[in-house]
Short mmCIF file of C-alpha atoms in Angstrom, two decimals:
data_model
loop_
_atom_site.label_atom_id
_atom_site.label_comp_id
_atom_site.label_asym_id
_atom_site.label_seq_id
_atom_site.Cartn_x
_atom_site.Cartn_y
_atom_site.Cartn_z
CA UNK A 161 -5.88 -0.90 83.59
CA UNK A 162 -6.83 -3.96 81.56
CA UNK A 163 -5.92 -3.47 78.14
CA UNK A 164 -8.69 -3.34 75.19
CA UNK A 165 -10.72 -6.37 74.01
CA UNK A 166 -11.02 -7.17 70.63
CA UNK A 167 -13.33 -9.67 69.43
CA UNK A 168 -13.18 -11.06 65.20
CA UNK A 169 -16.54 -12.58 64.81
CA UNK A 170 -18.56 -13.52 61.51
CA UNK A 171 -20.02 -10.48 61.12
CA UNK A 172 -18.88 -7.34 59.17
CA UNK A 173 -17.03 -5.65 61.98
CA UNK A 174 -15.25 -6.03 64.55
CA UNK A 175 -16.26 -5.06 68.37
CA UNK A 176 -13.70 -3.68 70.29
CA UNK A 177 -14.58 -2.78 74.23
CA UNK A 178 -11.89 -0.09 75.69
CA UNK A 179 -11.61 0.07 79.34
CA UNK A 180 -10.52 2.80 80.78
CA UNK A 181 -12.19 3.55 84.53
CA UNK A 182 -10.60 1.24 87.18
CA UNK A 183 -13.81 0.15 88.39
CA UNK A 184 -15.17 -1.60 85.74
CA UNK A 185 -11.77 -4.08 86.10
CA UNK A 186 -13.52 -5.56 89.26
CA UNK A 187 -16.64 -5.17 89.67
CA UNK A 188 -18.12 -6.70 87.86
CA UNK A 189 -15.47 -9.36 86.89
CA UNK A 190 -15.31 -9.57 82.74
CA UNK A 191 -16.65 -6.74 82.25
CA UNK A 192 -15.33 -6.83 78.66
CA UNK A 193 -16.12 -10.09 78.25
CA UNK A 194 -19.86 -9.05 79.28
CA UNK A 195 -20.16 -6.18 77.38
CA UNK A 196 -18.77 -8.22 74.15
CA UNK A 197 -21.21 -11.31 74.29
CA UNK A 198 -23.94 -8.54 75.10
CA UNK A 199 -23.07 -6.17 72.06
CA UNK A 200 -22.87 -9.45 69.96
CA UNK A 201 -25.94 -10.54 70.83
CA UNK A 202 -27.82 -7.49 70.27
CA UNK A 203 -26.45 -7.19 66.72
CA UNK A 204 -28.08 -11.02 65.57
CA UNK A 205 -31.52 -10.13 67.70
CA UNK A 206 -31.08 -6.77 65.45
CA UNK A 207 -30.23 -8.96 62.51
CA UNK A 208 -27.07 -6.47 62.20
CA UNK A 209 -23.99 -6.04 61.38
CA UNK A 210 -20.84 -3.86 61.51
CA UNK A 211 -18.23 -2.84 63.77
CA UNK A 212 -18.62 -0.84 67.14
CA UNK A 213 -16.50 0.52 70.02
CA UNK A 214 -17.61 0.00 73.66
CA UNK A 215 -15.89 2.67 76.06
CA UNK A 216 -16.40 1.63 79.81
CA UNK A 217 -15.46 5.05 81.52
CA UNK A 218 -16.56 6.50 84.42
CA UNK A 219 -18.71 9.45 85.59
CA UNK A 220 -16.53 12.25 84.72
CA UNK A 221 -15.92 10.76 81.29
CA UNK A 222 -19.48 10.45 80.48
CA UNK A 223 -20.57 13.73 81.85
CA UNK A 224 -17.95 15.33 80.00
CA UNK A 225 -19.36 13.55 76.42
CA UNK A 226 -22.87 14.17 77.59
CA UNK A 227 -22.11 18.15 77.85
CA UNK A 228 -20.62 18.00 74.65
CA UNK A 229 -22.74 16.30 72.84
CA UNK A 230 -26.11 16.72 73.86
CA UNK A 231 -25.78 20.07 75.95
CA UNK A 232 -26.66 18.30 78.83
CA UNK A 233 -24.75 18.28 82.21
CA UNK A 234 -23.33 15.71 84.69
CA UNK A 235 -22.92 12.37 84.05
CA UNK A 236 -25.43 9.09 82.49
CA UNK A 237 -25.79 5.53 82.07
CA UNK A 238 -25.00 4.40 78.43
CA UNK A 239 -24.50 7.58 75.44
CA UNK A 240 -25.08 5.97 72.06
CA UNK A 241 -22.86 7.42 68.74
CA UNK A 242 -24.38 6.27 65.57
CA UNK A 243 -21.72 6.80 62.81
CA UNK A 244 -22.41 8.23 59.54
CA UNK A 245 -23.57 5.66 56.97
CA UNK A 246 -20.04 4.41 55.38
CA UNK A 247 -19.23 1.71 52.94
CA UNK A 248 -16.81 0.15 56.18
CA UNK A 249 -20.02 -0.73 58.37
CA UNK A 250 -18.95 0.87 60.98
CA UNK A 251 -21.91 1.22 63.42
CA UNK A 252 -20.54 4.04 66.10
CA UNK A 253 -19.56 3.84 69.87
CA UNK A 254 -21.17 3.45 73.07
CA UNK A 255 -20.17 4.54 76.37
CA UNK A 256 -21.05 3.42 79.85
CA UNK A 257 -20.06 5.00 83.05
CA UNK A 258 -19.23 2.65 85.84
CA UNK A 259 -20.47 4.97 88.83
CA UNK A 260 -23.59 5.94 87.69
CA UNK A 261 -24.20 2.15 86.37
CA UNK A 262 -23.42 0.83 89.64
CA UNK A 263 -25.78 3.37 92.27
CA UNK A 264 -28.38 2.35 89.27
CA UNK A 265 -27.94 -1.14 89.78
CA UNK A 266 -28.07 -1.12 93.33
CA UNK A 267 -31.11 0.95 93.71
CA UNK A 268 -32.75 -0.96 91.35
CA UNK A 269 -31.72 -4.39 92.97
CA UNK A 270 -29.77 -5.57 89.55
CA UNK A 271 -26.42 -7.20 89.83
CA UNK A 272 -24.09 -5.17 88.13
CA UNK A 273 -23.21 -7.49 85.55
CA UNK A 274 -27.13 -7.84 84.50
CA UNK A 275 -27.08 -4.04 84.19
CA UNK A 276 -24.24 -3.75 82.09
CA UNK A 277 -25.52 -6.38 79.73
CA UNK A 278 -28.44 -4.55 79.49
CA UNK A 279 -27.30 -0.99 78.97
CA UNK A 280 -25.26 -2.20 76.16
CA UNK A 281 -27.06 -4.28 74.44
CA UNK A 282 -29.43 -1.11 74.75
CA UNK A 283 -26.56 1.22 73.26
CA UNK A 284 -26.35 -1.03 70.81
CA UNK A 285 -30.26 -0.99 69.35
CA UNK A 286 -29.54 2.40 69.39
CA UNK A 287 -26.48 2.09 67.15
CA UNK A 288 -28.87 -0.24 64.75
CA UNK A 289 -31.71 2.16 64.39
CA UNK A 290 -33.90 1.28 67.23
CA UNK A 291 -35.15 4.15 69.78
CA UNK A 292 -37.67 4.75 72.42
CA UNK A 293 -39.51 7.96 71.70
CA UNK A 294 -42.96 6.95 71.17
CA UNK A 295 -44.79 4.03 72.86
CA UNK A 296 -44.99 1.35 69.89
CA UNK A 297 -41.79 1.75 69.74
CA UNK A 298 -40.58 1.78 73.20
CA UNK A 299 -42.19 -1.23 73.56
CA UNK A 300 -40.63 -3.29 70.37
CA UNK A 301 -36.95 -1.99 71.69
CA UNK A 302 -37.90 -3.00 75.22
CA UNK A 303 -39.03 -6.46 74.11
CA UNK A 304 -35.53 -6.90 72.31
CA UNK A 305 -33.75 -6.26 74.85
CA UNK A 306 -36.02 -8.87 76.87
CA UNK A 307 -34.99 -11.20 74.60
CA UNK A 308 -31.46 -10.48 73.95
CA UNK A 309 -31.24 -10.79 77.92
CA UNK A 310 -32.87 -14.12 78.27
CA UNK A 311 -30.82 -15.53 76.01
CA UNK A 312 -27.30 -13.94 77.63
CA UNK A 313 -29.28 -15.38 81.54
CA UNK A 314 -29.98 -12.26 82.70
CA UNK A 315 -33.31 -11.40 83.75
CA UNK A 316 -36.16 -9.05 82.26
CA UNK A 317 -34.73 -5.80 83.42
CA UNK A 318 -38.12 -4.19 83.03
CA UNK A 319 -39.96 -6.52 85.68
CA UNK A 320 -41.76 -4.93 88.41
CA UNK A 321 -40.93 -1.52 86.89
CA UNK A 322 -36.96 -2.08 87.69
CA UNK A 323 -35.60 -1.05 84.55
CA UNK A 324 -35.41 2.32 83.12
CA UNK A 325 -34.55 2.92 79.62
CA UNK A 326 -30.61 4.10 78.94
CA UNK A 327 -30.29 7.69 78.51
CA UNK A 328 -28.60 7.26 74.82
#
């Protein structure tokens, strides 16, 4: 296992990315890396701050948090955990689960490394306030992540209705 990333930007926080399923250590390669320039980038399009955890699990880790959480078996994408308002900033955790990521990415003809970007940067909005229950706003959260996307190189994950939203 790769030990856990910890990144000391300008910002408030801190983001810290904690790997612990073996598949994220390959494929894709830098997955922390990823995950931290895509959480970073999220908070400025946000025009956030604070400090956030990234868990990159796998399926059984993520089912296990979705059944506890949200009363809702088997495993998802990306589960967002806004904190409590505090005077620390601290913004909550996200968690990603390599399996279900991956058969996502492949059905949906992503590379992986697009996909992670996106979920988490998607995890993050979350984190920040943004959500996706009606269509105005759906469609402002879906055009940040555009954005946030273009600007890491990864393409519109929404074209040709490839995207989905993540299940946070």
């Amino acid at each position: 296992m790769t030990p856990a990333a910890r990144v000391h930007g300008d910002r408030d926080g801190d983001i810290e990315v904690l790997m612990e399923a073996e598949g994220w250590d390959s494929a894709p390669p830098d997955a922390q890396a990823l995950a931290l320039r895509a959480a970073s980038a999220a908070l400025a399009a946000a025009g956030a701050s604070g400090g956030l955890a990234i868990l990159l699990a796998d399926d059984a880790r993520l089912a296990a948090l979705n059944t506890a959480f949200r009363s809702k078996a088997g495993p998802t994408n990306v589960l967002s955990f806004p904190a409590p308002a505090n005077p620390e900033g601290w913004l909550g955790d996200v968690a990603l689960a390599f399996e279900t990521c991956r058969r996502e990415a492949e059905a949906q003809g992503k590379r992986l490394e697009h996909h992670l970007q996106h979920l988490v940067a998607h995890g993050v909005l979350h984190l920040v306030g943004y959500d996706h229950e009606g269509d105005a706003d759906a469609a402002e959260m879906e055009a940040l992540e555009v954005k946030i996307l273009a600007g890491l190189g990864a393409p519109d994950p929404y074209a040709a209705g490839r995207g989905d939203h993540g299940q946070s």
